[in-house]
PDB file of C-alpha atoms in Angstrom:
ATOM      1  CA  MET A  38     218.948 131.964 -14.434  1.00  0.00           C
ATOM      2  CA  ASN A  39     222.495 130.922 -15.295  1.00  0.00           C
ATOM      3  CA  ASP A  40     225.087 129.223 -13.097  1.00  0.00           C
ATOM      4  CA  ILE A  41     226.733 132.457 -11.960  1.00  0.00           C
ATOM      5  CA  TRP A  42     223.491 133.831 -10.510  1.00  0.00           C
ATOM      6  CA  LEU A  43     222.687 130.500  -8.863  1.00  0.00           C
ATOM      7  CA  ALA A  44     226.112 130.565  -7.210  1.00  0.00           C
ATOM      8  CA  VAL A  45     225.562 134.198  -6.170  1.00  0.00           C
ATOM      9  CA  LYS A  46     222.209 133.254  -4.652  1.00  0.00           C
ATOM     10  CA  ARG A  47     223.682 130.306  -2.709  1.00  0.00           C
ATOM     11  CA  CYS A  48     226.608 132.435  -1.553  1.00  0.00           C
ATOM     12  CA  LYS A  49     224.310 135.231  -0.363  1.00  0.00           C
ATOM     13  CA  LYS A  50     222.118 132.752   1.502  1.00  0.00           C
ATOM     14  CA  LEU A  51     225.109 131.242   3.314  1.00  0.00           C
ATOM     15  CA  LYS A  52     226.413 134.733   4.141  1.00  0.00           C
ATOM     16  CA  THR A  53     223.076 135.673   5.725  1.00  0.00           C
ATOM     17  CA  GLN A  54     223.391 132.539   7.882  1.00  0.00           C
ATOM     18  CA  GLY A  55     226.509 134.081   9.380  1.00  0.00           C
ATOM     19  CA  LEU A  56     229.134 131.945   7.659  1.00  0.00           C
ATOM     20  CA  SER A  57     232.525 133.447   6.890  1.00  0.00           C
ATOM     21  CA  GLN A  58     233.800 133.666   3.322  1.00  0.00           C
ATOM     22  CA  THR A  59     236.191 130.810   4.090  1.00  0.00           C
ATOM     23  CA  ASP A  60     233.345 128.614   5.364  1.00  0.00           C
ATOM     24  CA  ILE A  61     231.236 129.488   2.313  1.00  0.00           C
ATOM     25  CA  ALA A  62     234.165 128.615   0.041  1.00  0.00           C
ATOM     26  CA  VAL A  63     234.466 125.188   1.658  1.00  0.00           C
ATOM     27  CA  ARG A  64     230.719 124.535   1.314  1.00  0.00           C
ATOM     28  CA  LEU A  65     230.571 125.679  -2.309  1.00  0.00           C
ATOM     29  CA  LYS A  66     233.921 124.029  -3.183  1.00  0.00           C
ATOM     30  CA  VAL A  67     235.360 127.258  -4.601  1.00  0.00           C
ATOM     31  CA  SER A  68     238.189 129.546  -3.525  1.00  0.00           C
ATOM     32  CA  ARG A  69     237.628 132.239  -0.925  1.00  0.00           C
ATOM     33  CA  ALA A  70     238.456 134.780  -3.642  1.00  0.00           C
ATOM     34  CA  GLU A  71     235.612 133.395  -5.764  1.00  0.00           C
ATOM     35  CA  VAL A  72     233.237 133.862  -2.820  1.00  0.00           C
ATOM     36  CA  SER A  73     234.367 137.478  -2.609  1.00  0.00           C
ATOM     37  CA  HIS A  74     233.677 137.914  -6.339  1.00  0.00           C
ATOM     38  CA  LEU A  75     230.238 136.329  -6.050  1.00  0.00           C
ATOM     39  CA  LEU A  76     229.317 138.679  -3.217  1.00  0.00           C
ATOM     40  CA  ARG A  77     230.445 141.639  -5.333  1.00  0.00           C
ATOM     41  CA  PHE A  78     228.338 140.415  -8.269  1.00  0.00           C
ATOM     42  CA  ASP A  79     225.313 140.484  -5.971  1.00  0.00           C
ATOM     43  CA  GLN A  80     225.895 144.234  -5.467  1.00  0.00           C
ATOM     44  CA  LEU A  81     225.321 144.985  -9.161  1.00  0.00           C
ATOM     45  CA  HIS A  82     222.338 147.213  -9.909  1.00  0.00           C
ATOM     46  CA  PRO A  83     219.108 145.297 -10.738  1.00  0.00           C
ATOM     47  CA  LYS A  84     219.119 146.832 -14.248  1.00  0.00           C
ATOM     48  CA  ILE A  85     222.585 145.406 -14.806  1.00  0.00           C
ATOM     49  CA  LYS A  86     221.521 141.970 -13.572  1.00  0.00           C
ATOM     50  CA  ALA A  87     218.530 142.053 -15.925  1.00  0.00           C
ATOM     51  CA  LEU A  88     220.737 143.075 -18.838  1.00  0.00           C
ATOM     52  CA  LEU A  89     223.132 140.227 -18.019  1.00  0.00           C
ATOM     53  CA  ASP A  90     220.214 137.815 -18.334  1.00  0.00           C
ATOM     54  CA  LYS A  91     219.757 139.074 -21.892  1.00  0.00           C
ATOM     55  CA  TYR A  92     223.496 139.333 -22.656  1.00  0.00           C
ATOM     56  CA  PRO A  93     225.163 136.659 -20.507  1.00  0.00           C
ATOM     57  CA  LEU A  94     228.860 137.095 -19.733  1.00  0.00           C
ATOM     58  CA  SER A  95     231.296 134.917 -17.837  1.00  0.00           C
ATOM     59  CA  SER A  96     232.371 135.359 -14.245  1.00  0.00           C
ATOM     60  CA  ALA A  97     235.749 136.570 -15.523  1.00  0.00           C
ATOM     61  CA  HIS A  98     233.970 139.338 -17.454  1.00  0.00           C
ATOM     62  CA  LEU A  99     231.927 140.316 -14.401  1.00  0.00           C
ATOM     63  CA  ARG A 100     235.087 140.719 -12.301  1.00  0.00           C
ATOM     64  CA  HIS A 101     236.091 143.594 -14.565  1.00  0.00           C
ATOM     65  CA  LEU A 102     232.577 144.972 -14.936  1.00  0.00           C
ATOM     66  CA  VAL A 103     232.057 145.466 -11.180  1.00  0.00           C
ATOM     67  CA  THR A 104     234.993 147.893 -11.109  1.00  0.00           C
ATOM     68  CA  VAL A 105     233.069 150.357 -13.318  1.00  0.00           C
ATOM     69  CA  LYS A 106     231.131 152.870 -11.205  1.00  0.00           C
ATOM     70  CA  SER A 107     228.483 154.061 -13.667  1.00  0.00           C
ATOM     71  CA  ILE A 108     225.630 151.680 -14.416  1.00  0.00           C
ATOM     72  CA  TYR A 109     225.237 153.323 -17.822  1.00  0.00           C
ATOM     73  CA  GLN A 110     228.864 152.590 -18.628  1.00  0.00           C
ATOM     74  CA  GLN A 111     228.362 149.042 -17.362  1.00  0.00           C
ATOM     75  CA  MET A 112     225.336 148.691 -19.652  1.00  0.00           C
ATOM     76  CA  GLN A 113     227.293 149.799 -22.679  1.00  0.00           C
ATOM     77  CA  LEU A 114     230.225 147.531 -21.859  1.00  0.00           C
ATOM     78  CA  ILE A 115     227.919 144.530 -21.424  1.00  0.00           C
ATOM     79  CA  LYS A 116     226.326 145.096 -24.822  1.00  0.00           C
ATOM     80  CA  LEU A 117     229.668 145.644 -26.540  1.00  0.00           C
ATOM     81  CA  ALA A 118     231.308 142.652 -24.879  1.00  0.00           C
ATOM     82  CA  TYR A 119     228.433 140.393 -25.862  1.00  0.00           C
ATOM     83  CA  VAL A 120     227.953 141.634 -29.432  1.00  0.00           C
ATOM     84  CA  LYS A 121     231.677 141.849 -30.225  1.00  0.00           C
ATOM     85  CA  LYS A 122     232.396 138.576 -28.390  1.00  0.00           C
ATOM     86  CA  TRP A 123     235.095 140.188 -26.261  1.00  0.00           C
ATOM     87  CA  SER A 124     237.282 137.986 -24.113  1.00  0.00           C
ATOM     88  CA  SER A 125     237.556 138.978 -20.463  1.00  0.00           C
ATOM     89  CA  ARG A 126     240.989 140.418 -21.355  1.00  0.00           C
ATOM     90  CA  ASP A 127     239.381 142.578 -24.056  1.00  0.00           C
ATOM     91  CA  LEU A 128     236.871 143.845 -21.505  1.00  0.00           C
ATOM     92  CA  ALA A 129     239.677 144.529 -19.022  1.00  0.00           C
ATOM     93  CA  ASP A 130     241.460 146.601 -21.685  1.00  0.00           C
ATOM     94  CA  GLU A 131     238.281 148.582 -22.364  1.00  0.00           C
ATOM     95  CA  VAL A 132     237.770 149.213 -18.631  1.00  0.00           C
ATOM     96  CA  LEU A 133     241.375 150.445 -18.456  1.00  0.00           C
ATOM     97  CA  LEU A 134     240.712 152.755 -21.409  1.00  0.00           C
ATOM     98  CA  LEU A 135     237.575 153.932 -19.642  1.00  0.00           C
ATOM     99  CA  ASP A 136     239.610 154.783 -16.542  1.00  0.00           C
ATOM    100  CA  GLN A 137     242.031 156.744 -18.696  1.00  0.00           C
ATOM    101  CA  SER A 138     239.258 158.546 -20.585  1.00  0.00           C
ATOM    102  CA  ASP A 139     237.516 159.774 -17.441  1.00  0.00           C
ATOM    103  CA  SER A 140     239.535 162.949 -17.641  1.00  0.00           C
ATOM    104  CA  LEU A 141     239.281 163.306 -21.441  1.00  0.00           C
ATOM    105  CA  LEU A 142     242.954 164.198 -21.464  1.00  0.00           C
ATOM    106  CA  LYS A 143     244.269 165.664 -24.696  1.00  0.00           C
ATOM    107  CA  TRP A 144     240.807 165.918 -26.238  1.00  0.00           C
ATOM    108  CA  GLU A 145     242.056 168.734 -28.452  1.00  0.00           C
ATOM    109  CA  THR A 146     244.452 166.414 -30.296  1.00  0.00           C
ATOM    110  CA  ALA A 147     242.377 163.226 -30.157  1.00  0.00           C
ATOM    111  CA  ALA A 148     240.870 161.959 -33.394  1.00  0.00           C
ATOM    112  CA  ASP A 149     237.105 162.412 -33.627  1.00  0.00           C
ATOM    113  CA  ASP A 150     236.446 158.669 -33.427  1.00  0.00           C
ATOM    114  CA  GLN A 151     238.669 158.324 -30.347  1.00  0.00           C
ATOM    115  CA  LEU A 152     236.979 161.294 -28.677  1.00  0.00           C
ATOM    116  CA  GLY A 153     233.596 159.773 -29.536  1.00  0.00           C
ATOM    117  CA  LYS A 154     234.699 156.515 -27.936  1.00  0.00           C
ATOM    118  CA  GLN A 155     235.851 158.332 -24.795  1.00  0.00           C
ATOM    119  CA  LEU A 156     232.566 160.243 -24.585  1.00  0.00           C
ATOM    120  CA  SER A 157     230.684 156.976 -25.054  1.00  0.00           C
ATOM    121  CA  TYR A 158     232.477 155.507 -22.066  1.00  0.00           C
ATOM    122  CA  LEU A 159     231.971 158.611 -19.957  1.00  0.00           C
ATOM    123  CA  THR A 160     228.266 158.884 -20.672  1.00  0.00           C
ATOM    124  CA  GLY A 161     227.449 155.225 -21.151  1.00  0.00           C
ATOM    125  CA  PHE A 162     225.743 156.039 -24.455  1.00  0.00           C
ATOM    126  CA  THR A 163     226.919 155.814 -28.043  1.00  0.00           C
ATOM    127  CA  ALA A 164     228.575 159.114 -28.952  1.00  0.00           C
ATOM    128  CA  VAL A 165     229.700 160.424 -32.326  1.00  0.00           C
ATOM    129  CA  VAL A 166     231.961 163.454 -32.676  1.00  0.00           C
ATOM    130  CA  ASN A 167     232.567 165.333 -35.916  1.00  0.00           C
ATOM    131  CA  ARG A 168     234.809 168.378 -35.899  1.00  0.00           C
ATOM    132  CA  GLY A 169     235.673 170.477 -38.886  1.00  0.00           C
ATOM    133  CA  LYS A 170     235.317 173.793 -40.581  1.00  0.00           C
ATOM    134  CA  LYS A 171     231.834 175.235 -40.838  1.00  0.00           C
ATOM    135  CA  PRO A 172     230.585 175.658 -44.389  1.00  0.00           C
ATOM    136  CA  LYS A 173     231.158 179.154 -45.799  1.00  0.00           C
ATOM    137  CA  SER A 174     233.450 179.946 -42.879  1.00  0.00           C
ATOM    138  CA  ASN A 175     236.961 179.293 -41.648  1.00  0.00           C
ATOM    139  CA  LYS A 176     235.713 178.836 -38.088  1.00  0.00           C
ATOM    140  CA  LEU A 177     235.898 175.441 -36.477  1.00  0.00           C
ATOM    141  CA  GLY A 178     232.667 173.755 -35.557  1.00  0.00           C
ATOM    142  CA  GLY A 179     231.138 170.356 -35.370  1.00  0.00           C
ATOM    143  CA  TYR A 180     228.654 168.258 -33.502  1.00  0.00           C
ATOM    144  CA  ILE A 181     228.326 165.594 -30.843  1.00  0.00           C
ATOM    145  CA  VAL A 182     225.529 163.045 -31.074  1.00  0.00           C
ATOM    146  CA  LEU A 183     224.471 160.901 -28.105  1.00  0.00           C
ATOM    147  CA  ALA A 184     222.265 157.968 -29.112  1.00  0.00           C
ATOM    148  CA  PHE A 185     219.591 156.548 -26.809  1.00  0.00           C
ATOM    149  CA  ASN A 186     217.098 153.683 -27.090  1.00  0.00           C
ATOM    150  CA  ASN A 187     214.186 154.846 -24.953  1.00  0.00           C
ATOM    151  CA  ASP A 188     212.843 157.660 -22.763  1.00  0.00           C
ATOM    152  CA  GLU A 189     214.625 156.257 -19.705  1.00  0.00           C
ATOM    153  CA  GLU A 190     218.006 156.531 -21.432  1.00  0.00           C
ATOM    154  CA  LEU A 191     217.151 160.034 -22.704  1.00  0.00           C
ATOM    155  CA  GLU A 192     216.312 161.044 -19.146  1.00  0.00           C
ATOM    156  CA  ALA A 193     219.649 159.631 -17.966  1.00  0.00           C
ATOM    157  CA  ILE A 194     221.513 161.685 -20.601  1.00  0.00           C
ATOM    158  CA  ILE A 195     219.672 164.848 -19.559  1.00  0.00           C
ATOM    159  CA  GLU A 196     220.469 164.155 -15.874  1.00  0.00           C
ATOM    160  CA  LYS A 197     224.162 163.742 -16.715  1.00  0.00           C
ATOM    161  CA  LEU A 198     224.223 166.962 -18.698  1.00  0.00           C
ATOM    162  CA  THR A 199     222.425 168.993 -16.044  1.00  0.00           C
ATOM    163  CA  LYS A 200     224.475 167.774 -13.054  1.00  0.00           C
ATOM    164  CA  ASP A 201     226.426 170.463 -11.230  1.00  0.00           C
TER     165      ASP A 201
END
């Protein structure tokens, strides 16, 4: 367990004892804002906490991560941030892009790789888009591929696609 989760655990314990965030901040020798962040980190889904044990990120990274609603998007961002060694600013930029891509605005004019990136953020899974003319035809066609690592992720993709 790394230092962030130890601090979260101590913060949660003090909160359950009825202390205010200001009192907790004094006891832990951190700012009241940091106490607020630690309490938000505790609200992360257990799958996200487990993934963060495997791919540890800084507190600054987590501040941006908690703003993302979908746990599948959080999972993808954690993996990307860790593997690509993103700074917290890089992660913040990706979260901003994610917010902008939620509507898939201008998908008709977006490049295939950009559309794939937007779909990846929306679904939380690696997506590849390839548009072009069908062989032996002038009609447009193409494909979208969503990659998954296990049956649980496949089930999550199917749930997303079958939602009303």
